[in-house]
XYZ file of C-alpha atoms in Angstrom:
678
model
C 15.492 -16.418 -15.937
C 11.620 -16.325 -16.023
C 10.129 -16.404 -19.426
C 6.463 -15.112 -19.952
C 4.053 -15.978 -23.081
C 11.530 23.021 -14.743
C 10.273 25.567 -17.018
C 8.493 23.113 -18.986
C 7.009 21.639 -15.956
C 5.755 25.102 -14.757
C 4.019 25.605 -18.280
C 2.433 22.218 -17.969
C 1.170 22.704 -14.306
C 0.143 26.119 -14.777
C -1.993 25.200 -17.668
C -3.956 22.603 -15.701
C -4.188 24.639 -12.336
C -7.726 25.860 -13.342
C -9.458 22.653 -12.899
C -11.054 17.397 -12.339
C -13.331 14.474 -13.128
C -15.704 13.358 -10.610
C -16.514 9.751 -11.557
C -19.645 7.984 -10.523
C -19.583 4.857 -8.761
C -21.954 1.960 -8.938
C -22.956 1.315 -5.432
C -24.295 -2.101 -6.441
C -20.788 -3.260 -7.475
C -19.411 -2.662 -4.012
C -19.048 -5.404 -1.479
C -20.646 -3.367 1.402
C -19.560 -5.215 4.323
C -15.926 -3.923 4.175
C -16.980 -0.333 4.431
C -15.050 1.307 7.320
C -18.030 3.565 8.187
C -21.064 1.743 8.780
C -23.478 3.800 7.015
C -23.649 6.703 4.667
C -24.582 9.098 7.484
C -22.033 11.685 8.540
C -19.191 9.953 10.496
C -15.520 9.203 10.436
C -15.277 10.263 7.063
C -16.435 13.805 7.709
C -13.960 14.496 10.561
C -10.483 13.904 8.805
C -8.943 13.888 5.477
C -10.085 11.140 3.086
C -9.910 10.292 -0.503
C -11.852 7.699 -2.633
C -10.769 6.359 -5.863
C -13.503 4.368 -8.123
C -13.219 1.662 -10.422
C -13.978 4.187 -13.255
C -10.990 6.275 -12.200
C -8.641 3.275 -11.792
C -9.514 2.088 -15.299
C -9.136 5.694 -16.737
C -5.390 5.814 -15.369
C -4.687 2.440 -16.728
C -3.829 0.938 -13.350
C -3.132 -2.874 -13.361
C -2.632 -3.083 -9.521
C -3.595 -1.231 -6.300
C 0.188 0.219 -6.217
C -0.700 1.840 -9.737
C -3.938 3.413 -8.469
C -2.710 4.569 -5.093
C 0.041 6.666 -6.605
C -2.703 9.010 -7.735
C -4.102 9.668 -4.382
C -3.313 12.860 -2.769
C -0.792 12.586 0.182
C 0.226 8.977 -1.164
C 3.610 8.280 -2.829
C 4.393 4.762 -4.038
C 8.042 3.590 -4.052
C 9.953 0.265 -4.712
C 11.763 -1.904 -2.294
C 15.267 -3.535 -2.989
C 12.955 -6.652 -3.416
C 11.067 -5.132 -6.416
C 8.056 -4.816 -4.269
C 5.748 -1.912 -4.308
C 4.996 -0.006 -1.015
C 3.389 3.410 -0.197
C 3.987 6.356 2.154
C 1.157 8.387 3.517
C 1.685 11.868 4.807
C 5.234 10.747 5.664
C 4.454 7.242 7.176
C 5.786 4.077 5.890
C 3.435 1.312 4.878
C 4.018 -0.701 8.007
C 2.538 2.006 9.843
C -0.679 2.293 7.626
C -3.561 -0.448 8.088
C -4.238 -2.058 4.592
C -7.729 -3.601 4.629
C -9.414 -5.598 1.908
C -13.061 -5.594 2.542
C -12.348 -4.847 5.979
C -9.855 -7.625 6.683
C -6.270 -6.747 7.382
C -3.789 -7.905 4.893
C 0.113 -7.679 5.369
C 3.090 -9.864 5.202
C 3.819 -11.086 8.770
C 7.348 -10.815 9.392
C 7.786 -7.177 8.124
C 4.046 -6.030 8.505
C 3.983 -4.858 4.821
C 2.052 -6.103 1.682
C 3.342 -5.765 -1.767
C 0.518 -3.685 -3.317
C 1.432 -5.009 -6.866
C -0.316 -8.212 -5.405
C -3.651 -6.809 -5.761
C -5.026 -6.619 -9.291
C -7.028 -3.712 -10.257
C -9.525 -5.892 -12.062
C -10.935 -6.870 -8.519
C -11.221 -3.402 -7.166
C -14.719 -1.547 -6.962
C -13.191 1.375 -4.906
C -10.463 2.308 -2.572
C -10.955 4.563 0.509
C -8.045 6.203 1.981
C -8.527 7.643 5.482
C -5.689 9.714 7.136
C -5.377 10.731 10.738
C -8.391 10.166 12.708
C -9.256 6.807 10.853
C -11.987 4.484 12.576
C -10.941 2.721 15.778
C -12.927 -0.437 15.021
C -10.482 -2.300 12.902
C -7.599 -2.602 15.451
C -4.078 -1.050 15.705
C -1.236 -0.318 13.267
C -2.885 2.413 11.529
C -0.767 5.399 12.770
C -0.665 6.922 9.445
C -4.286 5.837 8.254
C -6.241 3.280 6.930
C -6.384 2.044 3.111
C -9.633 0.102 2.652
C -9.797 -1.617 -0.801
C -13.234 -2.693 -1.484
C -13.879 -5.431 -3.966
C -16.417 -5.963 -6.712
C -19.282 -8.587 -6.245
C -21.300 -10.592 -8.514
C -24.421 -9.126 -10.044
C -27.649 -10.462 -11.120
C -27.620 -12.539 -14.183
C -24.577 -13.647 -16.108
C -21.801 -11.206 -17.235
C -18.215 -11.200 -17.627
C -14.936 -9.437 -18.978
C -12.035 -10.740 -21.089
C -8.898 -8.569 -21.338
C -5.551 -8.950 -22.730
C -2.667 -6.659 -23.426
C 1.109 -6.778 -24.305
C 4.074 -4.297 -24.191
C 7.880 -4.429 -24.862
C 10.259 -7.088 -23.537
C 7.530 -9.669 -23.049
C 5.483 -7.611 -20.944
C 1.891 -9.079 -20.909
C -1.238 -8.982 -18.865
C -4.251 -11.149 -19.133
C -7.521 -11.268 -16.968
C -10.760 -12.755 -17.215
C -13.840 -12.489 -14.840
C -17.345 -13.977 -14.594
C -20.349 -12.743 -12.552
C -23.426 -14.797 -11.635
C -26.392 -13.665 -9.680
C -29.912 -14.903 -8.777
C -32.471 -14.629 -6.073
C -29.898 -13.155 -3.750
C -26.962 -15.269 -4.545
C -24.009 -13.957 -6.107
C -20.682 -15.173 -7.476
C -17.546 -13.213 -8.838
C -14.438 -15.107 -10.163
C -11.411 -13.356 -11.492
C -8.307 -14.785 -12.989
C -5.360 -12.228 -13.414
C -1.916 -12.777 -14.933
C 0.935 -10.523 -15.402
C 4.401 -11.129 -16.671
C 7.646 -9.901 -18.347
C 10.998 -10.919 -19.614
C 12.628 -7.727 -18.535
C 12.026 -4.204 -17.703
C 13.143 -1.287 -20.096
C 15.477 1.493 -18.296
C 15.452 4.972 -19.430
C 17.875 6.084 -22.103
C 18.993 8.703 -19.643
C 20.030 6.070 -16.828
C 23.679 6.691 -15.808
C 25.349 3.554 -14.469
C 26.960 3.971 -11.070
C 29.207 1.836 -8.874
C 27.550 -0.102 -5.991
C 29.146 -0.601 -2.917
C 29.673 -4.045 -1.916
C 29.767 -5.590 1.725
C 31.542 -8.936 0.864
C 32.176 -11.615 3.638
C 32.188 -14.449 0.937
C 34.073 -14.535 -2.305
C 36.358 -12.274 -4.120
C 34.191 -9.406 -5.255
C 35.542 -5.785 -5.280
C 34.398 -3.217 -2.836
C 32.630 -1.325 -5.844
C 31.141 -2.865 -8.754
C 28.701 -1.644 -11.514
C 25.640 -4.240 -11.441
C 23.443 -2.373 -13.728
C 24.667 -0.707 -17.030
C 21.164 0.355 -18.562
C 19.150 -0.856 -21.219
C 17.342 -4.103 -20.289
C 17.088 -4.217 -16.447
C 19.325 -6.827 -14.736
C 17.440 -9.650 -13.175
C 13.980 -8.053 -13.603
C 11.855 -10.890 -15.046
C 8.491 -11.407 -13.300
C 5.540 -13.928 -13.539
C 2.364 -13.837 -11.457
C -1.150 -15.356 -11.406
C -3.846 -14.253 -9.020
C -7.109 -15.993 -8.503
C -9.935 -14.330 -6.508
C -13.350 -15.717 -6.050
C -16.213 -14.033 -3.790
C -19.597 -15.786 -3.427
C -22.357 -14.869 -0.971
C -26.060 -14.455 -0.120
C -27.774 -11.308 0.712
C -31.438 -10.328 1.557
C -33.191 -7.550 3.488
C -31.756 -8.715 6.836
C -28.820 -10.869 6.296
C -25.507 -10.847 4.015
C -23.069 -13.785 4.069
C -19.830 -13.754 1.875
C -16.932 -15.949 1.480
C -13.572 -14.842 -0.352
C -11.000 -17.213 -1.586
C -7.816 -16.097 -3.260
C -4.504 -17.572 -4.360
C -1.383 -15.729 -5.772
C 1.499 -17.840 -7.272
C 4.467 -15.842 -8.491
C 8.211 -16.127 -8.988
C 10.399 -13.171 -9.896
C 13.937 -12.160 -10.231
C 15.048 -9.382 -7.932
C 16.360 -6.383 -9.692
C 19.872 -5.516 -8.197
C 20.385 -2.599 -6.069
C 22.624 -0.017 -8.035
C 23.980 1.531 -4.850
C 24.661 -1.175 -2.245
C 24.756 -5.095 -2.032
C 25.972 -7.556 0.403
C 27.297 -11.207 0.181
C 27.533 -13.565 3.057
C 28.287 -17.324 3.145
C 24.301 -17.992 3.027
C 22.807 -14.745 2.083
C 23.155 -12.222 -0.918
C 21.651 -9.201 -2.583
C 22.130 -11.162 -5.725
C 18.898 -13.143 -5.565
C 15.709 -14.524 -6.884
C 12.426 -15.128 -5.363
C 11.920 -18.596 -6.716
C 8.734 -19.162 -5.021
C 6.121 -16.546 -3.592
C 2.733 -17.938 -2.791
C -0.216 -16.221 -0.746
C -3.627 -18.061 -0.175
C -6.437 -17.695 2.120
C -10.098 -17.293 2.845
C -12.267 -14.524 4.313
C -15.555 -14.884 5.733
C -17.898 -12.009 6.366
C -21.511 -11.825 7.603
C -23.988 -9.130 8.611
C -27.432 -9.354 10.209
C -29.908 -6.627 10.872
C -31.354 -7.836 14.168
C -33.983 -5.054 14.328
C -34.375 -1.281 13.541
C -31.590 -0.291 15.854
C -29.068 -3.158 15.741
C -26.895 -4.617 13.206
C -24.322 -7.411 13.969
C -21.258 -7.971 11.646
C -18.467 -10.499 11.754
C -15.252 -11.237 10.036
C -13.047 -14.265 10.056
C -9.835 -14.908 8.152
C -6.932 -17.181 7.490
C -4.045 -16.369 5.309
C -1.021 -18.164 4.649
C 2.313 -17.036 2.984
C 5.313 -18.869 1.587
C 8.330 -17.570 -0.142
C 11.757 -18.953 -1.059
C 14.720 -16.415 -1.262
C 17.758 -17.906 -3.471
C 20.972 -16.330 -2.837
C 23.848 -16.277 -5.241
C 27.592 -15.211 -5.125
C 27.857 -12.817 -7.861
C 25.371 -10.828 -10.138
C 25.950 -13.565 -12.707
C 24.680 -16.124 -10.296
C 27.471 -18.540 -10.877
C 27.259 -20.367 -7.488
C 24.203 -20.817 -5.430
C 24.814 -19.784 -1.750
C 21.535 -21.077 0.067
C 17.887 -20.542 0.243
C 15.979 -18.741 2.984
C 12.414 -20.009 3.300
C 9.536 -18.289 5.144
C 6.225 -20.029 5.943
C 3.829 -17.725 7.678
C 0.340 -17.488 8.484
C -2.225 -14.944 10.068
C -5.721 -15.851 11.288
C -8.097 -13.938 13.203
C -11.667 -12.456 13.407
C -13.615 -9.440 14.478
C -17.093 -9.008 15.985
C -19.132 -5.604 15.470
C -22.151 -4.306 16.934
C -23.653 -1.150 15.425
C -26.553 0.512 17.303
C -28.860 3.383 16.068
C -29.599 4.523 19.787
C -31.568 7.473 18.627
C -32.188 9.748 15.607
C -29.031 11.570 16.602
C -26.989 8.967 18.001
C -24.988 5.792 16.330
C -22.954 3.908 18.527
C -20.478 0.979 17.276
C -18.552 -1.497 19.251
C -15.960 -4.141 18.208
C -13.518 -6.849 19.329
C -10.609 -7.792 17.131
C -8.367 -10.741 17.567
C -5.329 -12.121 15.197
C -2.852 -14.531 15.592
C 0.497 -14.031 13.496
C 3.039 -17.029 13.202
C 6.419 -16.404 11.445
C 8.678 -19.478 10.358
C 11.963 -19.321 8.952
C 14.578 -22.034 7.983
C 17.914 -21.911 6.078
C 19.210 -24.231 3.718
C 22.722 -23.387 2.859
C 24.721 -24.905 -0.111
C 28.237 -23.641 0.965
C 28.216 -24.065 4.780
C 25.831 -26.955 5.059
C 26.470 -27.417 8.780
C 25.110 -23.952 9.366
C 21.724 -24.902 7.861
C 18.784 -25.238 10.246
C 14.990 -26.154 10.246
C 12.073 -24.048 10.944
C 12.197 -21.669 13.811
C 8.676 -20.534 14.901
C 7.647 -17.323 16.427
C 4.046 -16.263 17.372
C 2.286 -12.979 18.238
C -1.387 -12.424 19.542
C -3.071 -9.207 19.218
C -6.386 -8.349 20.933
C -8.321 -5.004 20.551
C -11.629 -3.552 21.912
C -13.113 -0.450 20.542
C -16.209 1.896 21.012
C -17.007 4.614 18.531
C -19.989 6.944 18.900
C -21.441 9.300 16.249
C -23.622 12.135 17.420
C -25.528 14.392 15.010
C -27.068 17.500 16.330
C -28.397 19.268 13.047
C -25.580 20.524 11.007
C -23.025 19.553 13.683
C -21.502 16.150 13.564
C -19.466 14.739 16.607
C -17.569 11.455 16.651
C -15.872 10.283 20.117
C -14.070 6.865 20.190
C -11.628 4.980 22.271
C -9.854 1.549 21.578
C -7.563 -0.741 23.735
C -4.974 -2.893 21.989
C -2.572 -5.425 23.355
C -0.022 -7.400 21.733
C 1.649 -10.533 23.282
C 4.654 -12.537 22.136
C 3.634 -16.100 22.584
C 6.638 -17.950 21.100
C 10.097 -16.760 20.681
C 12.006 -18.661 18.042
C 10.639 -21.923 19.421
C 11.023 -20.904 22.910
C 7.977 -20.185 25.154
C 8.106 -16.277 25.768
C 8.006 -14.622 29.088
C 4.567 -13.270 29.395
C 5.719 -10.451 31.679
C 8.361 -9.111 29.175
C 6.272 -7.758 26.329
C 4.555 -4.659 27.983
C 2.649 -3.972 24.909
C -0.723 -2.432 25.532
C -2.011 0.853 24.744
C -5.290 3.003 25.050
C -6.192 5.200 21.871
C -8.691 7.967 22.255
C -10.275 10.011 19.391
C -12.508 13.100 19.005
C -13.604 14.874 15.778
C -16.231 17.290 14.760
C -17.683 18.545 11.569
C -20.394 21.318 10.592
C -22.118 21.538 7.271
C -22.947 25.056 5.990
C -25.941 25.525 3.490
C -23.780 26.957 0.852
C -20.308 27.023 2.154
C -19.469 23.250 2.525
C -18.272 21.367 5.435
C -15.624 22.249 7.983
C -14.099 19.422 10.114
C -11.271 19.013 12.995
C -10.061 15.955 14.739
C -7.464 14.634 17.187
C -6.621 11.137 17.652
C -3.847 8.918 19.355
C -2.814 5.979 17.245
C -0.737 2.824 18.011
C 1.722 0.531 16.081
C 3.167 -2.371 17.413
C 6.632 -3.816 16.509
C 6.981 -6.553 13.760
C 8.784 -9.855 14.045
C 11.554 -8.363 11.889
C 12.073 -5.398 14.306
C 12.214 -7.606 17.566
C 15.153 -9.667 16.488
C 18.782 -8.449 15.950
C 21.344 -9.901 13.669
C 22.185 -12.384 16.256
C 18.861 -13.716 16.791
C 18.339 -12.041 20.174
C 14.763 -10.615 20.748
C 14.357 -7.170 22.152
C 11.539 -5.890 23.959
C 10.106 -3.210 21.741
C 7.382 -0.758 22.959
C 4.846 0.304 20.502
C 5.021 3.299 18.582
C 2.519 6.192 19.390
C 1.213 9.056 17.036
C -1.076 12.019 17.986
C -2.635 13.077 14.825
C -4.374 16.368 14.170
C -6.626 17.285 11.196
C -8.358 20.497 10.064
C -10.229 20.982 6.817
C -12.822 22.282 4.565
C -14.606 20.761 1.549
C -17.366 21.830 -0.657
C -19.149 20.719 -3.713
C -19.362 23.913 -5.425
C -20.948 22.947 -8.709
C -19.369 25.781 -10.361
C -18.987 25.533 -14.239
C -15.182 25.439 -13.907
C -14.538 24.245 -10.200
C -17.093 21.341 -9.332
C -15.432 20.754 -5.833
C -12.685 21.512 -3.849
C -11.192 19.693 -0.633
C -8.481 21.471 1.650
C -7.002 19.666 4.503
C -4.052 20.353 6.942
C -2.506 17.662 9.190
C 0.052 17.420 11.967
C 1.382 14.025 13.497
C 3.505 13.900 16.570
C 5.325 10.425 16.706
C 7.102 9.174 19.890
C 8.789 6.001 20.757
C 9.559 5.773 17.154
C 11.209 2.372 16.443
C 14.386 2.956 14.696
C 17.466 0.917 13.768
C 20.725 1.106 15.778
C 24.107 -0.438 14.932
C 26.860 -1.512 17.182
C 30.067 -3.330 16.455
C 30.092 -7.067 16.048
C 32.261 -8.512 18.663
C 33.028 -11.588 16.398
C 33.854 -9.384 13.580
C 35.471 -5.894 14.132
C 34.779 -4.942 10.707
C 31.040 -5.493 10.754
C 28.117 -3.792 12.700
C 25.006 -5.669 14.017
C 21.755 -4.079 13.522
C 18.930 -3.901 16.011
C 15.959 -1.705 16.793
C 15.129 0.507 19.796
C 12.357 2.992 20.970
C 14.679 5.971 20.682
C 12.990 7.861 17.889
C 10.632 11.055 17.610
C 9.499 12.793 14.597
C 6.884 15.190 13.381
C 5.070 15.392 10.141
C 2.752 18.433 8.962
C 1.348 19.614 5.719
C -1.534 20.393 3.520
C -3.544 18.599 0.822
C -5.716 20.328 -1.997
C -8.070 18.407 -4.207
C -10.080 19.866 -6.997
C -12.373 18.590 -9.474
C -13.465 20.522 -12.757
C -15.716 20.042 -15.843
C -13.996 22.319 -18.347
C -16.825 21.427 -20.936
C -19.310 18.812 -21.621
C -16.424 16.371 -22.733
C -13.341 17.764 -21.078
C -12.636 17.309 -17.285
C -9.533 17.641 -14.808
C -8.536 16.355 -11.551
C -5.752 18.252 -9.921
C -4.179 17.490 -6.577
C -1.411 19.271 -4.589
C 0.143 17.929 -1.332
C 2.950 19.541 0.674
C 4.587 17.194 3.422
C 7.030 18.342 5.955
C 8.538 15.240 7.444
C 11.420 15.597 9.938
C 13.105 13.159 12.268
C 13.587 15.052 15.589
C 15.365 12.137 17.464
C 18.471 12.474 19.375
C 21.733 11.241 17.663
C 19.549 10.970 14.514
C 21.507 10.359 11.153
C 19.397 12.667 9.063
C 16.555 15.217 9.793
C 14.721 13.776 6.709
C 12.850 10.501 5.862
C 13.471 8.237 2.860
C 10.521 8.164 -0.008
C 8.552 11.136 1.234
C 8.350 13.932 -1.435
C 7.978 17.395 -0.045
C 5.842 18.586 -2.925
C 3.636 16.431 -4.919
C 1.413 17.320 -7.894
C -0.980 14.986 -9.692
C -3.195 15.950 -12.497
C -5.381 13.790 -14.759
C -6.884 15.500 -17.880
C -9.590 13.430 -19.508
C -11.091 14.205 -23.072
C -14.158 12.431 -24.724
C -14.627 12.751 -28.498
C -18.280 11.577 -28.868
C -18.363 11.440 -33.011
C -15.417 8.817 -32.880
C -16.280 7.611 -29.440
C -12.733 7.953 -28.130
C -11.490 8.439 -24.668
C -8.214 10.043 -24.007
C -6.425 11.199 -21.031
C -3.114 12.637 -20.119
C -1.760 12.024 -16.524
C 0.964 13.939 -14.777
C 2.806 13.320 -11.607
C 5.413 15.676 -10.343
C 7.391 15.248 -7.136
C 10.006 17.093 -5.418
C 12.654 16.804 -2.593
C 12.630 13.074 -2.168
C 15.455 11.589 0.045
C 16.551 8.217 -1.606
C 19.249 7.098 1.113
C 20.229 8.459 4.339
C 23.796 7.483 4.607
C 24.878 8.905 1.295
C 22.518 11.798 1.479
C 21.235 11.134 -1.930
C 18.112 13.010 -3.205
C 15.814 13.229 -6.202
C 15.425 17.018 -6.456
C 12.381 16.537 -8.876
C 10.744 13.608 -10.696
C 8.384 14.032 -13.654
C 6.124 11.222 -15.076
C 3.684 11.960 -17.891
C 1.570 9.149 -19.223
C -1.130 9.121 -22.132
C -3.769 6.812 -22.481
C -6.472 6.325 -25.266
C -9.289 3.827 -25.508
C -11.814 3.263 -28.479
C -15.034 1.609 -28.479
C -16.199 -0.490 -31.374
C -19.118 -2.257 -30.160
C -20.874 -2.046 -26.699
C -18.955 -5.174 -25.901
C -15.573 -4.745 -27.579
C -13.069 -1.854 -27.210
C -9.276 -1.281 -27.501
C -6.806 0.662 -25.706
C -3.269 1.950 -25.565
C -1.077 3.519 -22.962
C 2.163 5.244 -23.421
C 3.895 5.669 -19.896
C 6.677 7.864 -19.018
C 6.380 9.692 -22.402
C 9.628 11.982 -21.674
C 11.611 8.791 -20.784
C 12.674 10.366 -17.556
C 15.133 8.618 -15.376
C 14.824 8.850 -11.569
C 14.783 6.541 -8.375
C 11.621 4.985 -7.106
C 13.498 3.828 -4.009
C 17.181 3.331 -2.616
C 19.010 1.767 -5.641
C 15.828 1.144 -7.477
C 15.697 3.096 -10.883
C 12.403 3.519 -12.454
C 11.054 2.083 -15.796
C 11.756 4.172 -18.920
C 9.400 4.889 -21.688
C 7.031 1.907 -22.223
C 3.808 1.161 -24.109
C 0.860 -1.203 -23.737
C -1.676 -2.173 -26.340
C -4.678 -4.233 -25.451
C -8.318 -5.326 -26.127
C -11.198 -5.632 -23.788
C -14.493 -7.595 -24.350
C -17.394 -7.610 -22.053
C -20.618 -9.760 -22.136
């Protein structure tokens, strides 16, 4: 155990429909090199659906991590995996089909292509930009569903800082400290962020269910209750993040270095629906070690009035140890699976202002992914083996041209991507067998009216390459998997109305046509007739379409409201499909944030509502969440310009639902904290 120091829904939503708060962002607090769009001129952001969440908005909703913040972005749904990690879907796309960037640098876990979004503390975030569909081609492949660019804070002139601490039930705690230094163009920002808990409290409405158990070791029954409610079994957590960014900037040059370190260990909450136990692997497990570290280097030089050159370089290392046990009581240790991965790469960009009406950008991206796995088995020691090494190389070239003709903005782009399997579990790979190169074109237009806002339309081809996890089947054999392809269409209108009751509105429609979809396939294991081996093939096809509506309203001088609605039609149209639907994709999603400021008492309060309908939790059992409702309340009070206190009451109604297959949500919880700035 880790130890750490309906109708009422309709009424609530209808009362909020008439209006959201547009928060100002301090541009000086942004690490500008990470911007996907080179300048603030019309470009990619104006030809497709995009959303921006500022640091002020993130603090308003009480977010502690990037996962907490992204769950309030239109078209985004955050779910929990069987390892207790938080992942997102965007307009129907799973996170491994979305490009996650920090300051323009790709972040992901090498084996499965995903990043636990709880790893990124909210305290370092200046803003989050989510671009869907026709996102920029300059940052490489794997953004089929779009790009999430998390832009971090940087040091400011002088000396300043922030201290924050909070606590909740069952040992939940959060502490962070940051210091900012800056003088004569030099700046430094250092942040330490710690989160922990002894356990997670479940809703009183949670009803225990029997989990199916696939047991190839021991004497467990075929069905077993592994979670009886109350204190969530095996849910302790402890994590410490350290982020340091330093750099120098003058009128012509910017140079920055970022260093990060994550050290965590956590128990893995048991899946309430399905578990498996082999001689060396089990669902009843702990992540006894989970570490990430790395360095990112960024540079920009304004060569002359028409040419900027930018560069990125990065090296990220990941290690973890997955410890398996025989039963939920963890009586016998079966073995430890250890991963030691790294990714390194870089990118070079040239941004050219060729004319008053034309901006051209070109880029080259390269990255090298290495995945190493070893098994140390406690029961069948003879089956243990040392590190097996696999390696992928990915290369991209891209050209993106933005042309402005008065009120008309046109973006045309094309990118070439190639992925090569260099090493195949310690064996040199066949260079003629990968067949993984693609060409992705993009075209978009927008037109600005004097008083009627901006209309836009775009079409883009996007590529996503297979991960290590998808290339290998249960026997260790590597399959040659082609890349997935998506043709994406967007059409929309946005307008800053500045009306007393409706400040802005953004309406966007989307359609995605996905081919060569990588899906899992099962076939009988010849060595064990009662067991099926899993592997992946390019046999899938699917289509997603829908609409996103976002509004911001200032109801009075001190009362504001943000309201978002998303409809997503996500369907699997593959032959021999198990289901027409996809997991963790709500058909209807409503988010509303109501903010009220009381000037006399200097108190800020907010009511946050998230409502989702028709979410498939598991394909095999055809298990659905027909609707989920989460209502949170936050209050903050300033005592001095430096000292404030806050409280958050989450899941006020103590609603019980599933956040992912076999992963029930947290019940009603509270948090009380203080913050000091200097």
